[in-house]
XYZ file of C-alpha atoms in Angstrom:
691
model
C -25.660 -30.498 -37.167
C -24.170 -32.821 -34.510
C -26.355 -34.371 -31.515
C -25.112 -33.823 -28.009
C -24.231 -36.727 -27.033
C -26.046 -36.548 -23.758
C -29.261 -35.425 -25.117
C -31.742 -38.375 -24.550
C -33.978 -39.183 -27.940
C -37.336 -37.925 -25.771
C -36.026 -34.423 -25.466
C -33.902 -34.165 -28.444
C -37.212 -34.927 -30.100
C -39.303 -32.528 -28.028
C -36.722 -29.564 -28.683
C -36.127 -29.926 -32.176
C -40.014 -29.654 -32.396
C -39.762 -33.039 -33.967
C -36.414 -32.012 -35.959
C -38.246 -29.243 -37.601
C -36.190 -26.724 -36.220
C -33.487 -25.345 -38.735
C -35.274 -27.037 -41.719
C -36.003 -24.379 -45.010
C -39.451 -24.215 -45.799
C -41.993 -22.031 -46.976
C -39.927 -21.136 -50.330
C -41.102 -18.260 -52.561
C -39.236 -17.650 -56.365
C -39.718 -14.184 -57.698
C -41.124 -13.831 -60.929
C -37.968 -13.693 -62.781
C -36.803 -16.365 -60.908
C -33.486 -14.516 -59.564
C -34.125 -14.914 -56.442
C -35.609 -17.640 -53.501
C -37.481 -16.012 -50.309
C -37.740 -18.583 -47.547
C -37.912 -19.770 -43.380
C -35.486 -20.978 -41.215
C -34.234 -20.597 -37.730
C -30.675 -20.769 -37.078
C -30.166 -23.856 -35.550
C -31.832 -27.295 -34.991
C -33.262 -25.930 -31.508
C -33.647 -22.525 -32.188
C -37.347 -21.954 -32.486
C -36.576 -18.234 -34.220
C -37.335 -18.472 -37.321
C -35.557 -16.247 -40.171
C -36.701 -14.735 -43.304
C -33.821 -15.601 -46.018
C -32.723 -14.899 -49.565
C -30.393 -16.519 -52.247
C -29.367 -14.916 -55.849
C -30.142 -17.922 -58.002
C -27.085 -16.504 -59.943
C -24.168 -17.103 -57.282
C -26.260 -19.579 -54.614
C -25.149 -16.642 -52.053
C -27.405 -16.488 -48.690
C -28.865 -13.319 -47.008
C -30.246 -12.995 -43.769
C -33.418 -10.651 -44.615
C -35.204 -10.815 -41.322
C -33.454 -11.959 -37.629
C -36.206 -11.538 -35.212
C -34.647 -12.263 -31.958
C -32.376 -9.050 -33.689
C -35.735 -7.120 -34.409
C -37.359 -7.380 -31.007
C -33.753 -6.578 -28.975
C -34.031 -10.107 -27.720
C -37.047 -9.892 -25.971
C -40.167 -12.837 -26.253
C -42.653 -12.628 -28.822
C -45.931 -11.037 -27.709
C -48.502 -12.930 -29.931
C -52.386 -12.412 -30.137
C -55.067 -14.216 -29.130
C -56.006 -14.512 -32.647
C -51.905 -15.116 -33.955
C -52.141 -17.825 -31.235
C -55.571 -19.366 -32.919
C -54.089 -18.849 -36.792
C -50.666 -20.926 -35.851
C -53.151 -23.292 -33.777
C -55.022 -24.168 -37.162
C -51.567 -24.307 -39.045
C -50.182 -26.583 -36.193
C -47.046 -24.004 -36.498
C -44.971 -24.881 -33.511
C -41.892 -22.373 -34.846
C -41.593 -18.559 -33.628
C -40.348 -15.605 -35.528
C -41.224 -15.068 -38.779
C -43.572 -17.891 -39.261
C -44.624 -16.381 -42.955
C -44.655 -13.420 -44.947
C -45.628 -12.076 -48.573
C -44.108 -10.110 -50.807
C -45.439 -7.709 -53.463
C -44.515 -8.713 -57.683
C -41.683 -7.586 -57.644
C -40.312 -9.358 -54.781
C -38.593 -6.091 -53.741
C -40.606 -5.506 -50.706
C -41.817 -8.780 -48.036
C -44.486 -7.770 -45.422
C -44.434 -10.060 -41.859
C -45.514 -9.764 -38.668
C -43.505 -10.124 -35.114
C -45.371 -10.111 -31.823
C -48.273 -8.728 -33.545
C -46.385 -5.786 -35.082
C -46.173 -5.045 -39.039
C -42.866 -4.701 -41.073
C -41.215 -5.087 -44.059
C -38.129 -5.461 -45.681
C -36.931 -4.074 -49.036
C -34.135 -4.991 -51.320
C -30.906 -4.656 -50.080
C -32.398 -2.670 -46.527
C -33.215 -3.472 -43.259
C -36.216 -4.011 -41.558
C -38.823 -1.855 -40.449
C -41.955 -1.251 -38.387
C -44.741 -0.194 -40.429
C -46.738 2.635 -39.157
C -50.139 0.543 -37.731
C -52.293 -0.001 -34.990
C -51.523 -2.612 -32.911
C -52.193 -6.065 -32.705
C -51.713 -6.779 -36.281
C -53.073 -10.334 -38.143
C -51.849 -11.264 -41.278
C -50.472 -8.038 -43.019
C -50.080 -8.731 -46.461
C -48.068 -5.844 -48.877
C -49.871 -5.259 -51.980
C -48.950 -6.138 -55.480
C -47.295 -2.498 -56.157
C -45.552 -2.561 -53.067
C -47.277 0.445 -51.851
C -48.785 -0.433 -48.565
C -49.528 -3.196 -46.228
C -53.378 -4.475 -45.661
C -53.872 -5.896 -41.935
C -56.243 -7.020 -39.449
C -56.933 -5.544 -36.363
C -59.851 -6.238 -34.078
C -62.116 -7.347 -36.506
C -61.229 -4.484 -39.094
C -59.460 -4.530 -42.083
C -57.321 -1.750 -42.231
C -54.438 -1.008 -45.006
C -51.360 1.355 -44.506
C -48.982 3.250 -46.718
C -45.348 2.157 -45.747
C -44.095 5.512 -44.891
C -47.116 6.327 -42.680
C -51.092 6.636 -42.801
C -53.422 3.964 -41.957
C -57.105 3.910 -42.472
C -60.235 1.101 -41.799
C -61.332 -0.418 -44.976
C -63.958 -2.416 -43.217
C -65.561 -2.550 -39.463
C -66.798 -4.734 -37.730
C -71.188 -4.049 -37.959
C -71.890 -6.423 -34.976
C -70.172 -7.713 -32.332
C -69.493 -11.151 -34.017
C -68.767 -9.734 -37.028
C -64.594 -9.719 -38.580
C -63.502 -8.576 -41.688
C -60.341 -10.214 -43.333
C -59.889 -13.496 -41.070
C -60.688 -16.922 -41.934
C -63.852 -18.994 -39.842
C -63.173 -22.052 -37.924
C -64.018 -24.685 -40.459
C -61.849 -22.919 -43.194
C -58.767 -22.417 -41.161
C -58.852 -25.853 -39.558
C -60.733 -28.350 -42.634
C -59.771 -26.473 -45.711
C -56.639 -25.287 -45.705
C -57.628 -21.291 -45.979
C -56.215 -19.693 -43.433
C -56.719 -16.102 -44.997
C -60.003 -14.364 -45.233
C -58.607 -11.335 -47.738
C -57.053 -11.016 -51.509
C -55.348 -8.163 -53.002
C -56.431 -6.817 -56.634
C -53.140 -7.188 -59.141
C -53.421 -3.356 -59.027
C -53.576 -3.010 -55.451
C -56.429 -0.698 -55.547
C -59.117 -3.097 -54.638
C -59.094 -6.339 -52.212
C -61.856 -9.335 -52.331
C -62.682 -9.041 -48.720
C -64.596 -12.143 -46.489
C -66.650 -10.590 -43.832
C -67.521 -13.571 -41.263
C -70.139 -13.238 -38.728
C -70.272 -16.265 -35.890
C -73.474 -15.543 -34.145
C -75.322 -18.311 -35.697
C -72.670 -20.525 -34.475
C -73.055 -22.024 -30.510
C -70.211 -21.154 -28.301
C -68.373 -23.075 -26.443
C -66.122 -22.202 -23.190
C -62.856 -23.509 -22.830
C -61.544 -23.066 -19.239
C -58.025 -24.199 -17.327
C -58.760 -25.557 -14.363
C -55.299 -25.054 -13.009
C -55.945 -21.556 -13.578
C -59.239 -21.194 -11.892
C -58.960 -17.046 -11.623
C -58.966 -16.720 -15.627
C -61.728 -16.137 -17.118
C -62.954 -19.534 -19.790
C -62.030 -18.424 -23.691
C -65.210 -17.995 -25.899
C -64.758 -20.092 -28.572
C -67.396 -19.981 -31.377
C -67.285 -24.369 -32.353
C -69.312 -25.622 -35.162
C -70.082 -28.890 -33.675
C -71.708 -31.353 -36.722
C -75.160 -31.049 -36.917
C -75.255 -27.441 -36.061
C -74.780 -23.694 -37.461
C -71.914 -22.297 -39.653
C -70.846 -18.945 -39.257
C -72.255 -16.538 -42.288
C -70.119 -15.880 -45.015
C -69.972 -12.882 -47.159
C -67.524 -11.825 -50.085
C -67.080 -8.070 -50.466
C -64.893 -5.819 -52.984
C -64.032 -2.952 -51.277
C -62.258 0.024 -53.284
C -59.138 2.009 -51.350
C -61.310 4.758 -52.892
C -64.269 3.594 -50.392
C -66.367 1.870 -52.818
C -67.845 -1.524 -51.395
C -69.996 -4.546 -53.537
C -71.193 -7.309 -52.077
C -70.429 -10.694 -54.098
C -73.539 -12.296 -55.031
C -74.153 -15.984 -55.144
C -76.470 -18.553 -53.708
C -75.148 -18.924 -50.254
C -78.529 -20.968 -49.110
C -77.044 -23.656 -51.351
C -73.499 -22.877 -51.186
C -72.291 -21.954 -47.421
C -68.575 -22.503 -48.041
C -66.314 -20.626 -49.057
C -63.811 -22.972 -49.958
C -61.134 -20.563 -52.268
C -61.053 -17.311 -53.402
C -58.353 -15.588 -55.011
C -57.373 -12.343 -57.397
C -55.111 -13.296 -60.113
C -54.058 -11.314 -63.137
C -57.016 -13.557 -64.697
C -59.931 -11.786 -63.052
C -61.107 -12.820 -59.365
C -62.594 -15.662 -58.796
C -64.230 -18.326 -55.896
C -64.439 -21.529 -54.832
C -68.089 -21.892 -53.431
C -69.446 -25.514 -51.747
C -72.249 -27.278 -50.375
C -73.409 -27.746 -47.253
C -73.114 -31.822 -47.793
C -70.122 -31.562 -49.603
C -71.123 -33.288 -52.605
C -70.927 -30.245 -54.666
C -68.430 -27.619 -55.900
C -68.479 -24.679 -58.225
C -65.515 -22.226 -59.321
C -67.534 -18.514 -60.056
C -65.874 -15.839 -61.823
C -66.472 -12.868 -60.178
C -67.244 -9.338 -62.108
C -65.516 -7.004 -59.106
C -67.283 -3.815 -60.268
C -71.095 -5.522 -59.896
C -70.091 -8.518 -57.238
C -72.129 -10.715 -60.365
C -71.044 -14.144 -59.966
C -70.421 -17.038 -63.238
C -70.320 -20.495 -63.221
C -67.066 -21.665 -64.736
C -66.608 -25.245 -63.538
C -69.017 -27.795 -61.212
C -67.692 -30.913 -59.324
C -71.102 -32.950 -58.137
C -69.900 -36.695 -56.056
C -72.455 -38.883 -54.654
C -69.534 -39.352 -51.154
C -68.041 -35.698 -51.382
C -65.941 -33.232 -53.786
C -61.928 -33.347 -52.411
C -60.869 -29.886 -51.956
C -57.595 -30.101 -53.702
C -54.197 -27.351 -52.559
C -52.947 -25.521 -55.132
C -56.369 -25.033 -57.289
C -57.634 -22.877 -58.926
C -54.575 -22.088 -60.815
C -53.892 -20.630 -64.764
C -51.570 -22.006 -66.711
C -51.294 -18.740 -69.247
C -54.963 -18.545 -70.070
C -56.289 -21.734 -69.237
C -57.717 -23.035 -66.030
C -56.171 -25.556 -64.098
C -58.195 -27.714 -61.798
C -58.122 -31.068 -60.142
C -61.225 -33.557 -59.856
C -61.778 -37.571 -59.030
C -62.276 -39.206 -62.576
C -62.716 -42.414 -62.966
C -61.520 -43.387 -59.958
C -58.212 -40.933 -60.179
C -58.048 -37.898 -59.080
C -56.426 -36.029 -62.052
C -55.040 -33.070 -63.613
C -57.341 -30.974 -65.849
C -56.552 -28.190 -67.982
C -59.449 -26.444 -69.396
C -62.045 -28.745 -67.641
C -60.433 -32.544 -69.742
C -58.072 -34.801 -67.431
C -54.359 -34.845 -68.580
C -53.005 -37.393 -66.063
C -53.274 -40.858 -66.730
C -54.860 -43.708 -65.399
C -52.651 -44.992 -61.664
C -51.496 -41.762 -61.476
C -53.276 -39.607 -57.850
C -52.853 -36.453 -57.765
C -52.044 -35.027 -54.161
C -51.793 -30.871 -55.260
C -50.749 -28.110 -57.412
C -47.691 -26.935 -56.865
C -47.160 -24.215 -59.495
C -48.755 -22.952 -62.801
C -47.759 -20.946 -65.206
C -47.672 -20.137 -69.123
C -45.534 -22.558 -69.625
C -47.343 -25.382 -67.892
C -48.059 -26.799 -64.536
C -45.905 -28.500 -61.822
C -48.040 -30.712 -59.210
C -47.188 -33.923 -56.843
C -48.861 -37.050 -57.378
C -48.024 -40.727 -56.689
C -48.097 -43.959 -58.601
C -47.256 -45.774 -55.181
C -49.019 -44.661 -52.251
C -45.446 -44.767 -50.169
C -43.871 -42.361 -52.344
C -45.237 -38.806 -53.894
C -43.308 -37.409 -57.205
C -42.889 -34.060 -58.321
C -44.471 -34.099 -62.254
C -45.206 -31.602 -64.619
C -47.615 -30.916 -67.787
C -46.830 -29.117 -70.584
C -48.985 -27.689 -73.205
C -46.883 -29.025 -75.927
C -45.089 -32.030 -74.307
C -47.966 -33.935 -71.947
C -47.084 -35.210 -68.341
C -43.090 -35.174 -67.053
C -42.287 -37.193 -64.021
C -39.728 -34.867 -62.785
C -38.656 -37.076 -59.916
C -38.002 -40.421 -59.496
C -35.265 -41.538 -56.186
C -38.241 -43.690 -53.962
C -39.310 -40.547 -50.879
C -41.384 -37.818 -50.510
C -40.448 -34.737 -53.099
C -42.253 -31.342 -53.424
C -40.861 -27.995 -55.552
C -42.254 -25.212 -57.049
C -40.859 -22.988 -59.753
C -40.998 -19.607 -61.379
C -39.434 -17.502 -64.302
C -37.359 -20.529 -65.020
C -35.874 -21.697 -61.630
C -36.563 -24.668 -59.837
C -36.855 -25.014 -55.859
C -36.380 -29.125 -55.744
C -36.961 -31.109 -51.569
C -36.653 -34.791 -51.096
C -37.506 -36.573 -48.524
C -36.358 -40.342 -48.550
C -35.363 -43.505 -46.231
C -31.762 -42.894 -47.458
C -30.657 -39.777 -45.138
C -31.998 -37.846 -42.262
C -34.190 -34.921 -42.908
C -34.897 -33.184 -46.221
C -31.973 -31.718 -48.864
C -33.735 -29.088 -51.046
C -31.718 -27.886 -54.062
C -32.108 -23.872 -56.429
C -31.648 -25.188 -59.855
C -31.862 -22.725 -63.219
C -30.367 -23.778 -66.171
C -26.979 -25.444 -65.785
C -26.696 -23.916 -61.917
C -27.310 -25.950 -59.056
C -27.196 -24.851 -55.459
C -28.392 -26.596 -52.423
C -29.618 -24.848 -49.382
C -28.111 -25.368 -46.133
C -30.350 -27.185 -43.202
C -29.825 -26.484 -39.705
C -31.926 -29.524 -38.780
C -29.722 -31.499 -36.196
C -29.225 -34.959 -36.791
C -31.343 -37.546 -34.566
C -29.709 -39.656 -32.312
C -31.157 -42.806 -33.664
C -31.484 -44.102 -37.020
C -34.848 -45.888 -38.445
C -34.571 -49.222 -39.869
C -37.682 -49.609 -41.692
C -39.068 -52.474 -42.992
C -42.065 -51.650 -45.812
C -44.814 -54.233 -47.345
C -47.722 -54.967 -48.659
C -49.849 -57.191 -46.246
C -52.884 -58.961 -46.781
C -55.812 -59.193 -49.549
C -56.019 -55.341 -50.077
C -52.343 -55.092 -50.479
C -51.903 -53.038 -46.835
C -48.969 -50.518 -47.238
C -47.356 -51.531 -43.876
C -43.783 -50.699 -41.539
C -42.568 -52.845 -39.307
C -39.619 -51.447 -36.692
C -37.476 -53.723 -34.545
C -35.469 -52.234 -31.611
C -31.801 -51.742 -32.536
C -29.576 -55.212 -32.831
C -32.810 -57.278 -32.589
C -31.568 -60.668 -34.004
C -34.647 -62.591 -35.966
C -36.114 -65.940 -34.330
C -34.578 -64.332 -30.582
C -37.096 -63.680 -29.157
C -41.091 -62.685 -29.153
C -41.685 -59.088 -28.950
C -44.512 -57.471 -27.323
C -46.137 -55.576 -30.324
C -47.593 -51.850 -30.445
C -49.584 -50.388 -33.394
C -48.507 -46.993 -34.101
C -51.506 -45.628 -36.650
C -52.937 -42.442 -37.821
C -55.037 -44.138 -39.275
C -57.908 -41.317 -40.650
C -58.695 -39.517 -43.657
C -55.402 -37.123 -44.864
C -53.936 -38.615 -41.909
C -50.924 -41.121 -43.979
C -48.209 -42.418 -41.966
C -46.337 -45.124 -44.288
C -44.090 -43.059 -46.189
C -40.693 -43.823 -47.707
C -38.994 -41.264 -45.412
C -37.463 -41.297 -42.406
C -39.088 -38.213 -40.827
C -42.480 -40.478 -40.322
C -40.146 -43.187 -38.460
C -38.210 -41.909 -35.520
C -41.015 -42.034 -33.026
C -42.031 -45.209 -33.432
C -38.244 -46.409 -33.949
C -37.828 -45.083 -30.368
C -41.113 -46.889 -29.208
C -39.235 -50.261 -30.712
C -36.026 -49.581 -29.294
C -37.267 -49.874 -25.763
C -38.496 -53.469 -26.413
C -41.946 -53.650 -28.848
C -41.855 -54.729 -32.467
C -43.319 -51.222 -33.860
C -46.371 -51.685 -36.741
C -47.524 -48.730 -38.276
C -50.102 -49.341 -40.845
C -52.060 -47.076 -43.751
C -56.043 -48.240 -44.134
C -58.662 -47.088 -45.883
C -59.427 -43.945 -45.732
C -56.058 -42.772 -46.002
C -54.711 -40.617 -49.154
C -52.448 -41.816 -52.434
C -54.306 -45.039 -53.362
C -57.521 -43.522 -55.648
C -60.926 -42.130 -54.792
C -62.546 -45.776 -54.126
C -60.008 -46.272 -51.175
C -60.740 -42.864 -49.645
C -64.342 -43.134 -49.656
C -63.899 -46.505 -48.360
C -65.283 -44.895 -44.912
C -68.480 -43.110 -46.000
C -70.993 -43.489 -43.471
C -68.846 -45.471 -41.669
C -65.137 -44.113 -39.952
C -64.561 -47.061 -37.102
C -65.478 -50.222 -38.919
C -62.964 -50.296 -42.120
C -60.585 -48.476 -40.289
C -60.366 -50.718 -37.164
C -60.097 -53.799 -39.438
C -57.496 -52.653 -41.667
C -55.232 -52.301 -38.623
C -56.653 -56.149 -37.621
C -55.523 -57.180 -40.885
C -52.385 -55.370 -41.213
C -51.308 -56.558 -37.720
C -51.829 -60.205 -38.440
C -49.897 -60.008 -42.078
C -47.122 -58.537 -40.038
C -47.133 -61.419 -37.780
C -47.094 -63.802 -41.030
C -44.174 -62.006 -42.513
C -42.446 -61.694 -39.020
C -42.533 -64.515 -36.810
C -41.102 -62.534 -33.949
C -44.495 -60.207 -33.552
C -45.923 -62.065 -30.212
C -50.222 -61.378 -31.412
C -50.434 -62.818 -26.920
C -49.423 -58.918 -26.354
C -50.620 -56.229 -28.315
C -50.841 -52.356 -27.774
C -51.964 -49.379 -29.237
C -51.015 -45.671 -29.626
C -52.321 -42.696 -31.257
C -53.052 -39.042 -31.008
C -56.407 -37.298 -32.667
C -57.866 -39.168 -35.237
C -55.193 -42.054 -33.831
C -56.339 -41.757 -30.249
C -60.357 -42.351 -31.346
C -58.843 -45.567 -33.017
C -56.513 -47.044 -30.148
C -59.349 -46.560 -27.829
C -61.543 -47.924 -29.926
C -59.299 -51.270 -30.882
C -59.933 -52.136 -27.093
C -63.137 -51.272 -26.767
C -63.882 -53.192 -30.001
C -61.339 -55.611 -30.715
C -60.613 -57.130 -26.876
C -59.228 -60.120 -28.870
C -56.269 -58.787 -30.574
C -55.461 -55.470 -28.656
C -54.082 -55.900 -25.219
C -53.507 -52.118 -23.955
C -54.289 -48.725 -25.114
C -52.756 -45.166 -25.042
C -55.426 -42.467 -26.668
C -54.433 -39.493 -26.649
C -56.860 -36.136 -27.163
C -59.115 -38.901 -28.887
C -62.254 -38.295 -30.447
C -64.973 -39.937 -28.394
C -68.378 -38.576 -29.518
C -68.070 -37.441 -33.376
C -70.893 -35.031 -32.742
C -68.644 -32.803 -31.043
C -66.236 -32.429 -34.080
C -66.364 -29.981 -36.384
C -69.398 -29.515 -39.347
C -66.693 -29.540 -42.092
C -64.923 -32.652 -41.529
C -67.737 -34.616 -39.659
C -70.133 -33.893 -42.196
C -68.457 -35.436 -45.013
C -67.981 -38.351 -43.614
C -71.647 -38.847 -41.323
C -74.005 -36.214 -42.615
C -75.731 -33.596 -40.952
C -77.724 -35.642 -38.534
C -75.893 -36.220 -35.419
C -78.648 -38.812 -34.090
C -78.399 -41.042 -37.564
C -76.695 -44.889 -37.834
C -73.285 -43.241 -39.259
C -72.526 -41.621 -35.519
C -73.703 -43.990 -33.461
C -71.882 -46.963 -35.416
C -68.901 -44.158 -35.298
C -68.564 -43.245 -31.706
C -67.263 -45.147 -28.852
C -68.467 -43.487 -25.957
C -71.372 -46.113 -26.070
C -69.026 -49.316 -26.119
C -67.293 -48.025 -22.558
C -69.250 -51.387 -21.233
C -67.095 -53.511 -23.057
C -63.768 -52.419 -21.329
C -61.358 -54.993 -20.303
C -58.073 -54.103 -21.079
C -55.989 -51.446 -20.068
C -56.631 -47.934 -21.349
C -55.011 -45.001 -20.830
C -56.360 -41.552 -22.202
C -54.730 -38.117 -22.705
C -55.852 -34.978 -23.409
C -54.808 -31.145 -23.120
C -57.377 -29.213 -21.030
C -56.954 -26.245 -23.882
C -57.467 -27.891 -26.595
C -59.979 -26.076 -29.125
C -60.180 -28.329 -32.268
C -60.337 -31.767 -30.059
C -62.125 -30.347 -26.857
C -61.490 -32.324 -23.366
C -65.253 -33.011 -22.991
C -64.392 -36.077 -25.659
C -62.065 -37.696 -22.672
C -63.941 -36.842 -19.930
C -67.595 -38.165 -21.387
C -65.364 -41.632 -21.998
C -63.956 -41.522 -19.079
C -67.765 -40.716 -17.349
C -68.827 -43.636 -19.385
C -65.973 -45.904 -18.185
C -66.617 -45.229 -14.718
C -70.510 -46.033 -14.793
C -69.706 -48.893 -15.654
C -67.143 -49.698 -13.199
C -64.743 -49.578 -15.436
C -61.032 -49.262 -14.461
C -59.044 -46.821 -16.495
C -56.035 -44.111 -16.442
C -56.650 -40.234 -17.231
C -53.817 -37.888 -17.636
C -54.885 -34.527 -18.049
C -52.360 -31.991 -19.453
C -52.775 -28.730 -17.945
C -52.207 -25.841 -20.094
C -51.783 -27.993 -23.314
C -53.732 -27.373 -26.728
C -54.269 -29.836 -29.361
C -50.373 -29.506 -30.078
C -47.735 -30.301 -27.242
C -44.956 -28.324 -27.915
C -44.133 -27.621 -24.639
C -40.221 -29.472 -23.979
C -41.085 -31.335 -20.543
C -44.751 -32.014 -21.680
C -43.774 -33.861 -24.921
C -40.942 -35.684 -23.918
C -42.231 -36.817 -20.750
C -45.671 -38.153 -22.243
C -43.181 -40.283 -24.213
C -42.379 -41.962 -20.811
C -45.295 -42.493 -19.308
C -46.693 -44.155 -22.002
C -43.846 -46.627 -22.408
C -44.567 -46.978 -18.608
C -47.889 -47.243 -18.951
C -47.332 -50.242 -22.044
C -44.390 -52.363 -20.978
C -46.926 -52.684 -17.476
C -49.989 -53.294 -19.125
C -48.362 -56.134 -21.415
C -45.703 -57.752 -19.152
C -42.995 -55.946 -21.436
């Protein structure tokens, strides 16, 4: 899609939601491989996501659901629970942002504006008679009814009428069928119930938030509004109490039994044809168990256990089954490996990222032999491991019924390219994403003794040796937050900053994924020292390779963990860093959630790891310009982080800049806010560095 010539990059970047609008995503192949379902909006600035279907035999696309038409052009009215779900998943678009299908994929369910809908093959979307608002509607495998959550109760409605509750809250702080905060934010478990294959029973989570401390998120710009009450389990405090029940549509209810005191985290659950299972994790995250469930008695049986002296990583896509063989992933001999029936089947040097699909034919998974690339591999029972993709880039895929859907993003083209393959037939899936108004020119290097993967970007047209450039480090730097990948989408914002007159350096240090277990666990017990050391080493290594970098003018910017890293850089290494922009920084690590923070630093928030890693006490050391940016209604990294640092800086007599964002959460999807934030950061850095 062409770019309007009058549109500046910051405005385009904001309006396109970072060029994600119009991109096809959430692919699901039907069991017979005949059709592919997916989401995509109609254009690169259209936030209303539609549901589409492709006929694999012909490549023809069919628009199944147009949310604008379904709502007659009215704006969406999202219930608070749905807004919270989207915040947890960082969903920036609107319309149909998720769907489920029955086993035959003839009936597809989705929610729109707090109402449940279904669309059947060859039919028009229609609303299911339910109570409203509806949260997380899911059609049963037989396609006869839709379960959903309404005001904390799990209900199910027949497609043609008839609706009743199957689990109702038995306390003020109790919900059925919803994921608790840390499950959705940290464990990638955004759901709280699972249908049985026959559609007659469900596995349902009961969440009691009464043990969890309450935080109150207010927007000072609207003093007439009551603060939002948010159960937030900060490090060292109580988590929600999570139980599981098998609930029958005949009214039966059986509670599952496992050692919940030793394993208080419900990490995963499911009910495939092989039978129901759950994955539970200890509070210290050093032990994970897969348990098989007897749905008639609630008894659980140990299937597999992993332990680790630091933590056991939770991997997306597992457990799964290849026929009757259990598919799992675990760190073995320094590498994250694919396990089939407990046996590692992947070699040294191949770091598994996640499992993409599994069936009787084998397992499809993403992995890396070079951390800047993500390739797709397949394991077959009789053929071992085969690499399916080879072009340097970030690849993903899914498959079923002999049909493969492959998506690739590279440094050689804008956006991503998706192809559907079945036998000799191959069809592209159109993307309506806008073409960016700039093209990053990325120089990838391995610098320093640790071979830190580093990207350097210069202003467009810069002639080497013509002038010294102020330097801007643009990291994330934290666990799970890799930035240096062979994909253009990672570098649009860095290139824009480079075009404002900076040499931009992006580096992935210890703790980031893709380089083996020891690399990830190097931050255990200390989230600050190794991360900051690696940014300094990457900066110096880049300057050795590119003499145009002016090490007397170095700035750093970041958001969330990157904001924490940016603030820490000027507080602890003012000899290296001369200015910083810290967006939504985590400054007092005891204020962040249990599952994330305790994984690295433990449950004792008064212990040495928290003192070493938190930065509020470093406030008296500030002698460089620092801008702090924070959304006032952020319920993930609450604004108290920035306010505590600012108060400490004020008490120490240290001038600094604070930019509060009214009505903004941890995301900044608002177009004007997102655009102007880029301009304000550039102006601050230019002034601070004399650029």
